[in-house]
Structures are given as structure tokens and as C-alpha cells.
Short mmCIF file of C-alpha atoms and ligand atoms in Angstrom, two decimals:
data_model
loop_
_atom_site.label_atom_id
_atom_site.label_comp_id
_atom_site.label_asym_id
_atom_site.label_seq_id
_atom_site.Cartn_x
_atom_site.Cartn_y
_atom_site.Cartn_z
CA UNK L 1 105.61 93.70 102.95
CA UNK L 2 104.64 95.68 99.69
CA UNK L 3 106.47 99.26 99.52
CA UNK L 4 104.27 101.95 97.99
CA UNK L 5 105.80 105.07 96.41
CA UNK L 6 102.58 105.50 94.00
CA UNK L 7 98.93 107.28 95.23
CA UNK L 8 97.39 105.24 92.59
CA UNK L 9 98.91 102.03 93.29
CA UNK L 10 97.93 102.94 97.15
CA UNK L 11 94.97 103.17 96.52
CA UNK L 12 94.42 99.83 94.79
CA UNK L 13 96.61 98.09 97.95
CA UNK L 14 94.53 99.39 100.09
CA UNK L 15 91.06 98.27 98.40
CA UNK L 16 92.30 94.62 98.61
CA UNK L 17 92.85 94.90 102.28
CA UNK L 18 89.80 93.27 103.96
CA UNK L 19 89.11 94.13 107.90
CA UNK L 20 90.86 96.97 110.32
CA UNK L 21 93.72 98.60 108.49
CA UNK L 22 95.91 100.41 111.08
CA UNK L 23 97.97 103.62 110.02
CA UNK L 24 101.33 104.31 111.81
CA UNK L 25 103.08 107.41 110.37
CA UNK L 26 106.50 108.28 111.12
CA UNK L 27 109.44 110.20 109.28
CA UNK L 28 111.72 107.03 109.11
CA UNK L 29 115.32 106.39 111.17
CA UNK L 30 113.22 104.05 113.04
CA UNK L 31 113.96 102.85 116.60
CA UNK L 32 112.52 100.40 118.73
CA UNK L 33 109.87 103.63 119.73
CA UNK L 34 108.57 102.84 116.34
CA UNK L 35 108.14 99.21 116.93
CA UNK L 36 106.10 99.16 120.01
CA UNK L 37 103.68 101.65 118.14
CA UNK L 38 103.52 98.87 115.20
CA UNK L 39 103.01 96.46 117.65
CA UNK L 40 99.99 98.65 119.37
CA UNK L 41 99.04 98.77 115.80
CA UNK L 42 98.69 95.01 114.94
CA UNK L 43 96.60 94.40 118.44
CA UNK L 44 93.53 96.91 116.93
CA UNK L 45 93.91 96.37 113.57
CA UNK L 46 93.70 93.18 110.78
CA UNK L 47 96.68 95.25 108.34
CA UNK L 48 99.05 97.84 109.54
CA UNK L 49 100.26 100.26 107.17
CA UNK L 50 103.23 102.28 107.71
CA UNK L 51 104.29 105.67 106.29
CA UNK L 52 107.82 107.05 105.74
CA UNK L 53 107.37 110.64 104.92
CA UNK L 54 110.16 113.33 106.23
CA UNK L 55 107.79 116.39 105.95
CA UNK L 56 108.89 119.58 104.75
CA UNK L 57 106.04 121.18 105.70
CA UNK L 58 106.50 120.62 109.49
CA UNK L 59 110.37 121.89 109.36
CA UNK L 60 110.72 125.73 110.37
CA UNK L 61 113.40 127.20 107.86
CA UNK L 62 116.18 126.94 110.27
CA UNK L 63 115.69 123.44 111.35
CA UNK L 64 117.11 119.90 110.29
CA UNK L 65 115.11 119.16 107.25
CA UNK L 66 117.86 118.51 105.13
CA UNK L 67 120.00 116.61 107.34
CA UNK L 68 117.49 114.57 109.05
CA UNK L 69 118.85 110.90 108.92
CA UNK L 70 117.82 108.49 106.57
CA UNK L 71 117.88 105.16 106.22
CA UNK L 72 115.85 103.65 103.80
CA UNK L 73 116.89 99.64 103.51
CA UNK L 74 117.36 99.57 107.42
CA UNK L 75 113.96 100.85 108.23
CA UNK L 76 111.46 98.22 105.56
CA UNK L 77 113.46 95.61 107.41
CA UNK L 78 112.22 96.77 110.73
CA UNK L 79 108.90 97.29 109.18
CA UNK L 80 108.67 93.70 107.65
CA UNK L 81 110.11 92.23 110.77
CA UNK L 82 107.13 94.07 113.08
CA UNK L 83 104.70 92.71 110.67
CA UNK L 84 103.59 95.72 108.84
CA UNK L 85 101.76 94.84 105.81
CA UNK L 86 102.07 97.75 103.56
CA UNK L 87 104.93 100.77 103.66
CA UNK L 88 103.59 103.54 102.04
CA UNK L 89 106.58 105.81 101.36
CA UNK L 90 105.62 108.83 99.09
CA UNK L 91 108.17 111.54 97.62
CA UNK L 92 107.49 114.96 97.99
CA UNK L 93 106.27 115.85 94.62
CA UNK L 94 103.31 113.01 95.48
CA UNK L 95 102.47 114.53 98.67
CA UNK L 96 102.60 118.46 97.52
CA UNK L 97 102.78 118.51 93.80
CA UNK L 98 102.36 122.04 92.01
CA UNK L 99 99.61 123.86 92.61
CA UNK L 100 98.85 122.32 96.07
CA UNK L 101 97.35 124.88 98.54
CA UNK L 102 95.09 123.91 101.18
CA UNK L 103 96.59 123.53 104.98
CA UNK L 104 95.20 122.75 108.25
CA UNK L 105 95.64 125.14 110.73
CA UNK L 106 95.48 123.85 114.49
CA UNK L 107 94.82 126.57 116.71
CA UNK L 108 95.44 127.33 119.95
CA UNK L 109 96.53 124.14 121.06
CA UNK L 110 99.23 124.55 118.30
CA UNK L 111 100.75 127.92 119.25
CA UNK L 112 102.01 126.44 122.54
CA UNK L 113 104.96 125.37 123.88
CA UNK L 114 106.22 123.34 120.55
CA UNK L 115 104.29 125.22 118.70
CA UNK L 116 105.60 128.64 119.84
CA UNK L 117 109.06 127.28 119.39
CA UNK L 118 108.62 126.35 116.10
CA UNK L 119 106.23 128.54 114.23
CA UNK L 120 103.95 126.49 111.70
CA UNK L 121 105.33 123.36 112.83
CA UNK L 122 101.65 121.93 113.77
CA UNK L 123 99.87 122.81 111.26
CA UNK L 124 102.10 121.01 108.95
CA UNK L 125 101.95 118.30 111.07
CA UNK L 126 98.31 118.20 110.79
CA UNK L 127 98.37 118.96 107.29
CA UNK L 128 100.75 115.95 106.50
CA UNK L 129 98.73 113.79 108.62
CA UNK L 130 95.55 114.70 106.84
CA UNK L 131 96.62 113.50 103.74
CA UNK L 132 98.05 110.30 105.14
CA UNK L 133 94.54 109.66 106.89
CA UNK L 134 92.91 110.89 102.97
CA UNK L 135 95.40 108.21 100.97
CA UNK L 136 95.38 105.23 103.33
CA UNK L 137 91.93 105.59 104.93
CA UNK L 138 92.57 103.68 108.00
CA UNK L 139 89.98 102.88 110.87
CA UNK L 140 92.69 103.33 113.44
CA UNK L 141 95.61 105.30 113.90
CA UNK L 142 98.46 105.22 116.42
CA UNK L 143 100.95 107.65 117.66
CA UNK L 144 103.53 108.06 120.00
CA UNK L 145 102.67 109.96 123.77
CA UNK L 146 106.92 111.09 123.34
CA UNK L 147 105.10 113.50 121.19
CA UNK L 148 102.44 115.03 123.26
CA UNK L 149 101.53 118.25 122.35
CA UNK L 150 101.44 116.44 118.77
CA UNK L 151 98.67 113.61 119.94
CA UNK L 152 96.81 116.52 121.34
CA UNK L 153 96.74 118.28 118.28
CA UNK L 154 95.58 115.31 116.27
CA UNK L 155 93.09 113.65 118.41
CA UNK L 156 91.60 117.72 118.29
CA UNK L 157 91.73 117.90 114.27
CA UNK L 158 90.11 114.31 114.37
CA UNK L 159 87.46 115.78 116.51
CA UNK L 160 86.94 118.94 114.35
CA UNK L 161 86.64 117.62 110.90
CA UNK L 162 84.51 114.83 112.12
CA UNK L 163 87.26 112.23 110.62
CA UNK L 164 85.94 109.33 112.90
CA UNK L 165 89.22 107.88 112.51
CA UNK L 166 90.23 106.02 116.28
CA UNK L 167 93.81 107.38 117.78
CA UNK L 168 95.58 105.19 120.42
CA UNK L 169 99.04 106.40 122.00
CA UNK L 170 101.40 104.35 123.14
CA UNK L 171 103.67 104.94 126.06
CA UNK L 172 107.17 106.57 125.22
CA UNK L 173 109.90 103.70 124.86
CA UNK L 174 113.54 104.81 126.69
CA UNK L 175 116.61 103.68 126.65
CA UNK L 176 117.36 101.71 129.83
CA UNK L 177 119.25 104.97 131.24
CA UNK L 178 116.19 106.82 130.63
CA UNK L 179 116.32 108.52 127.81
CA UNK L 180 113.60 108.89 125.63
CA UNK L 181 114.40 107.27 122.07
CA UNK L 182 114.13 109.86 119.37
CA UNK L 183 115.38 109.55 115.82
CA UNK L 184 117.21 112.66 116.41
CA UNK L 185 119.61 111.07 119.05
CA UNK L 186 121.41 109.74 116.46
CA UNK L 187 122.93 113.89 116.46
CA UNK L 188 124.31 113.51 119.76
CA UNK L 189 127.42 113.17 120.24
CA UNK L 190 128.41 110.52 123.44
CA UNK L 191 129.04 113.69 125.63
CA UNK L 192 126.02 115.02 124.71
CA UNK L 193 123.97 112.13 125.21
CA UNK L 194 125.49 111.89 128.55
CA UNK L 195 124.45 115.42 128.75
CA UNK L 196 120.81 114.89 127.97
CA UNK L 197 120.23 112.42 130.45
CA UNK L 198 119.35 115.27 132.84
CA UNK L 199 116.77 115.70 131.05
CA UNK L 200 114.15 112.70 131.68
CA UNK L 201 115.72 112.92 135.46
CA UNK L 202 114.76 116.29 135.81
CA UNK L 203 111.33 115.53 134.68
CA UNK L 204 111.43 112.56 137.04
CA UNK L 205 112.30 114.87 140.25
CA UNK L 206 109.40 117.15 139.23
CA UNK L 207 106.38 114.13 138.96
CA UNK L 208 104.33 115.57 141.99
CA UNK L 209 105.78 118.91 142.93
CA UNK L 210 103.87 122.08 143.18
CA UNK L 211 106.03 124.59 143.86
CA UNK L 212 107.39 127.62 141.76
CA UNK L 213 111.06 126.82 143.39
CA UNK L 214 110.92 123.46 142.34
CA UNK L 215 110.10 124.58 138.37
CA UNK L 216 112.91 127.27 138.76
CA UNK L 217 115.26 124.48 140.60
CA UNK L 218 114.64 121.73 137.52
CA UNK L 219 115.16 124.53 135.11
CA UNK L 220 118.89 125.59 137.01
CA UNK L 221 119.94 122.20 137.23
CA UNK L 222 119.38 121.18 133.27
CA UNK L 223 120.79 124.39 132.55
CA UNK L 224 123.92 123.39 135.37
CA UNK L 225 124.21 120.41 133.21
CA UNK L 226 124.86 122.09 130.18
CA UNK L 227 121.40 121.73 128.41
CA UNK L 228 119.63 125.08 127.41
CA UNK L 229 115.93 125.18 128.49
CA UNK L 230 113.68 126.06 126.36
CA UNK L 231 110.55 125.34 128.53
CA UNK L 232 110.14 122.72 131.56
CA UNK L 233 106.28 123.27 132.86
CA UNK L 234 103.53 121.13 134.05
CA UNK L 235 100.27 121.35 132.03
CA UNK L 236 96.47 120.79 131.65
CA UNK L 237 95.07 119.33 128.94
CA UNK L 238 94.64 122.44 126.63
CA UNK L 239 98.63 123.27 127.22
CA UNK L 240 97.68 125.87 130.07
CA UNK L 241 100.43 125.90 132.75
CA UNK L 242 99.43 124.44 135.91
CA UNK L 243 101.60 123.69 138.69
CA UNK L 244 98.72 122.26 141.01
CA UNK L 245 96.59 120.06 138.86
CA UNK L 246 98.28 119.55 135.52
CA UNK L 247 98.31 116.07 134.20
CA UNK L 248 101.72 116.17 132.38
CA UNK L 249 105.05 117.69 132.72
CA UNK L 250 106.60 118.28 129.34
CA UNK L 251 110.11 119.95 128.42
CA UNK L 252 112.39 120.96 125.28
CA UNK L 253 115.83 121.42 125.84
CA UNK L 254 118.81 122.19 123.29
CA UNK L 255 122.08 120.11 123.41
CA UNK L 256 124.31 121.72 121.17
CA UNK L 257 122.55 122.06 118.32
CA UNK L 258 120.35 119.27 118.36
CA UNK L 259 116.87 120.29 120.17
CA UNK L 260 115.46 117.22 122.55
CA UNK L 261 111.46 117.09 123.68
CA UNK L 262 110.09 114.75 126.52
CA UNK L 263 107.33 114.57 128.85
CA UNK L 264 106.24 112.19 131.73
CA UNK L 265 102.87 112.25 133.86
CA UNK L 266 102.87 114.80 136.26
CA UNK L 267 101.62 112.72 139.12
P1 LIG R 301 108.80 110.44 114.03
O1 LIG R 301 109.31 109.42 113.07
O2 LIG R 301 109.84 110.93 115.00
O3 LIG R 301 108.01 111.52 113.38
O4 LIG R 301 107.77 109.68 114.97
C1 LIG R 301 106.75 108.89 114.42
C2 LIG R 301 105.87 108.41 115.55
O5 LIG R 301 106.65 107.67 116.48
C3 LIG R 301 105.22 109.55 116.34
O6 LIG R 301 103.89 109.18 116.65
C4 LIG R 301 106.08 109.63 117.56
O7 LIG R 301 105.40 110.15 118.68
C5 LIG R 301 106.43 108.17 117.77
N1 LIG R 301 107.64 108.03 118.59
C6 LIG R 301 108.84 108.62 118.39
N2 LIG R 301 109.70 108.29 119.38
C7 LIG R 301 109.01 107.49 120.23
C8 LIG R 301 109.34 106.82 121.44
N3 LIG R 301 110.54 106.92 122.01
N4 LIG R 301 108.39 106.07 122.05
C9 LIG R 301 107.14 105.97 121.50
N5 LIG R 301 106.78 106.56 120.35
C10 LIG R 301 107.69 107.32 119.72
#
């Protein structure tokens, strides 16, 4: 696996590469959540390329930026191990060097939920992701459905700027208790994570209810178990609540101060 820090010598990489090149981005601390969308990756494409890239852009002012875990030698060893061809791991002065001004904003889709929650956060999501798509140019990209509002966003900015670039999400990958692996578990403390296990099991309980009591019920138990809710709802497509005909149940909760999304299908 060749590790990239340079736009220029990206761009000659990624001439050489003949075929489907594959782009998976991610903000490193990998898990095996990152693996199986590698793995997704190699069965579209002839050359996945990775990104490492912990965003500033996408961080509210109050959030983890700074502290977010890194781990730079552990994660191009689980990168050369899945098979990924190219790690393209820019600084920040390469991604937003002086002078840089244009962003992406989402839209409604993006004011949501996450989105409400963390003002901005989207469109420097789609910003970042915009670039990556610019630098790497790759037929297919693949995302995680752990983030869902997030695939939403992107598959609409593909759709928008006419980027013709193919999205597939992959399935979120748990822990065998349930939880959803995130990079920012590694926070938790082992009463917390005990703690957050209500939180996929409340989702769980909700998969095919209807009623107002049960939303209010899901939201007193989490909050019972110590977790603070920041939203549990089921929703349509466009992020409009919808308690009878939603297709997915998503939730954010806080446990102490680290701040936990997941979502399941609502059915
Ligand atoms: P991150 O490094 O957290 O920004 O995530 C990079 C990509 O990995 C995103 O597309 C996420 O949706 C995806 N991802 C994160 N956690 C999981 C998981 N548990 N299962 C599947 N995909 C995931």
C-alpha cells in the first residue's frame, strides 16, 4: 500500500491506476466498521483508495476536534491488511490552504436531526467529501448506513452537482452486544459503554411500533438508563418524522460527554 500525503503525487498514483478505483473516506481510529466498507469496496472496484482526513470543517466549535483519537501506524496496517491499494492521507494545510473559500451547502436534508444538533456539520461534510471525490476521482464510493443522515446527504449532493460518482452503503457492523462500532467508543468509559447499550435495544424495541407512547416510552427508558436523548424518531426518506410509514428509526444520545448516533430499519 502506497501512503499519499501530496495532491500532486495523488494525482500521478491515481493516473497509473487502470480499471474501477473505489474511494472509502473515513477520519481514521479504524474499527472493523471500516473494514467491511473496504471490503464492499474491493467487490465494485479494481483499486480501493482510502482517505484519513479528521475534518475540521465538520467539527462545531465545542466538539472533539482536537481530541479525536488517532492512530496513525495502527490504522495503514488495517488498511494494507484489507487490501487497500492507496491511503491518501492529506494534512490540513493540503485540504484548506490560505485563501480557500468555496463550501457546499446541503440544505434541508442537512438542518435535521444531526444537522440541527450540530450546526454546519453537513455542509462540511459535504464540502470535505467534495474534494476527496475532486483529488481521487473515483467511479465508486462507499459509506457507512451507521451514518445515515450523512449517506442521505451525499447520495443528494451526488445527485445535484451531477457528479455521476456510484455510492453503495454498507450495513452498520456491532459489537456482538449490539452496539454499533464507532471510533468514538474508544471515549467511553466501561460504565458508560455498559450504559450505551440501551441504546441499539431501545431502537430494537421500537422496529415496528406506531404509537406516540411507544416514542415517549423509548425516550424514558434511555433517559432511565442514564443516557440523555437528544432525539429518538422514526423517519421518511427526506428526515420528516413519521411514526406510521417511516423507513428508519434513528437516535443521538449523550453518555457523559461523549455524544453516540445509531439507527436501524424501522420495520
Ligand atoms: P468515520 O471515520 O467515523 O468518519 O467513518 C468513516 C466511514 O465509516 C463512514 O462512511 C461511516 O459511516 C463508516 N462507519 C463508521 N462506523 C461504522 C460501522 N460501525 N459500521 C459501518 N460503517 C461504519
Amino acid at each position: 500500500m502506497q501512503t499519499i500525503t501530496r495532491l500532486d503525487m495523488l494525482r500521478a498514483a491515481r493516473a497509473a491506476l487502470k480499471g474501477r478505483v473505489a474511494l472509502v473516506p473515513t477520519m481514521g481510529a479504524l474499527h472493523a466498521g471500516h473494514v467491511a466498507l473496504i471490503d464492499e469496496a474491493r467487490r465494485h472496484a479494481d483499486h480501493v483508495v482510502a482517505s484519513i482526513f479528521v475534518n475540521p470543517l465538520q467539527f462545531g466549535a465545542n466538539e472533539d476536534l482536537s481530541r479525536y483519537p488517532r492512530r496513525e501506524a495502527e490504522d495503514a496496517a488495517m488498511l494494507a491488511d484489507a487490501g487497500v491499494a492507496m491511503l491518501w492521507r492529506p494534512d490540513a494545510a493540503t485540504m484548506y490552504p490560505d485563501g480557500f473559500a468555496t463550501h457546499i451547502s446541503v440544505g434541508a436534508i442537512g438542518e435535521r436531526f444531526e444537522g440541527a444538533a450540530r450546526p454546519g456539520h453537513f455542509d462540511g461534510v459535504a464540502t470535505v467529501v467534495a474534494k476527496l471525490f475532486g483529488q481521487v476521482r473515483p467511479d465508486l464510493a462507499v459509506f457507512g448506513e451507521k451514518d445515515w443522515q450523512q449517506l442521505a446527504v451525499i447520495r443528494r449532493m451526488i445527485i445535484d452537482l451531477d457528479l455521476g460518482i456510484e455510492i453503495a452503503g454498507v450495513p452498520t457492523v456491532r459489537d456482538a452486544d449490539g452496539l454499533a462500532l464507532s471510533s468514538r467508543n474508544a471515549y467511553l468509559t466501561p460504565g458508560e459503554r455498559a450504559t450505551a447499550l440501551a441504546l441499539p435495544a431501545a431502537l430494537h424495541a421500537l422496529r415496528g411500533r406506531t404509537a406516540e407512547a411507544d416514542y415517549e416510552e423509548a425516550r424514558a427508558r434511555l433517559e432511565a438508563a442514564g443516557l440523555a436523548v437528544d432525539y429518538i424518531e422514526r423517519v421518511d426518506h427526506n428526515f420528516q418524522v413519521d411514526r406510521s410509514n417511516g423507513s428508519r428509526l434513528i437516535a443521538a444520545v449523550r453518555v457523559g460527554t461523549t455524544r453516540l448516533i445509531d439507527n436501524m430499519p424501522a420495520a
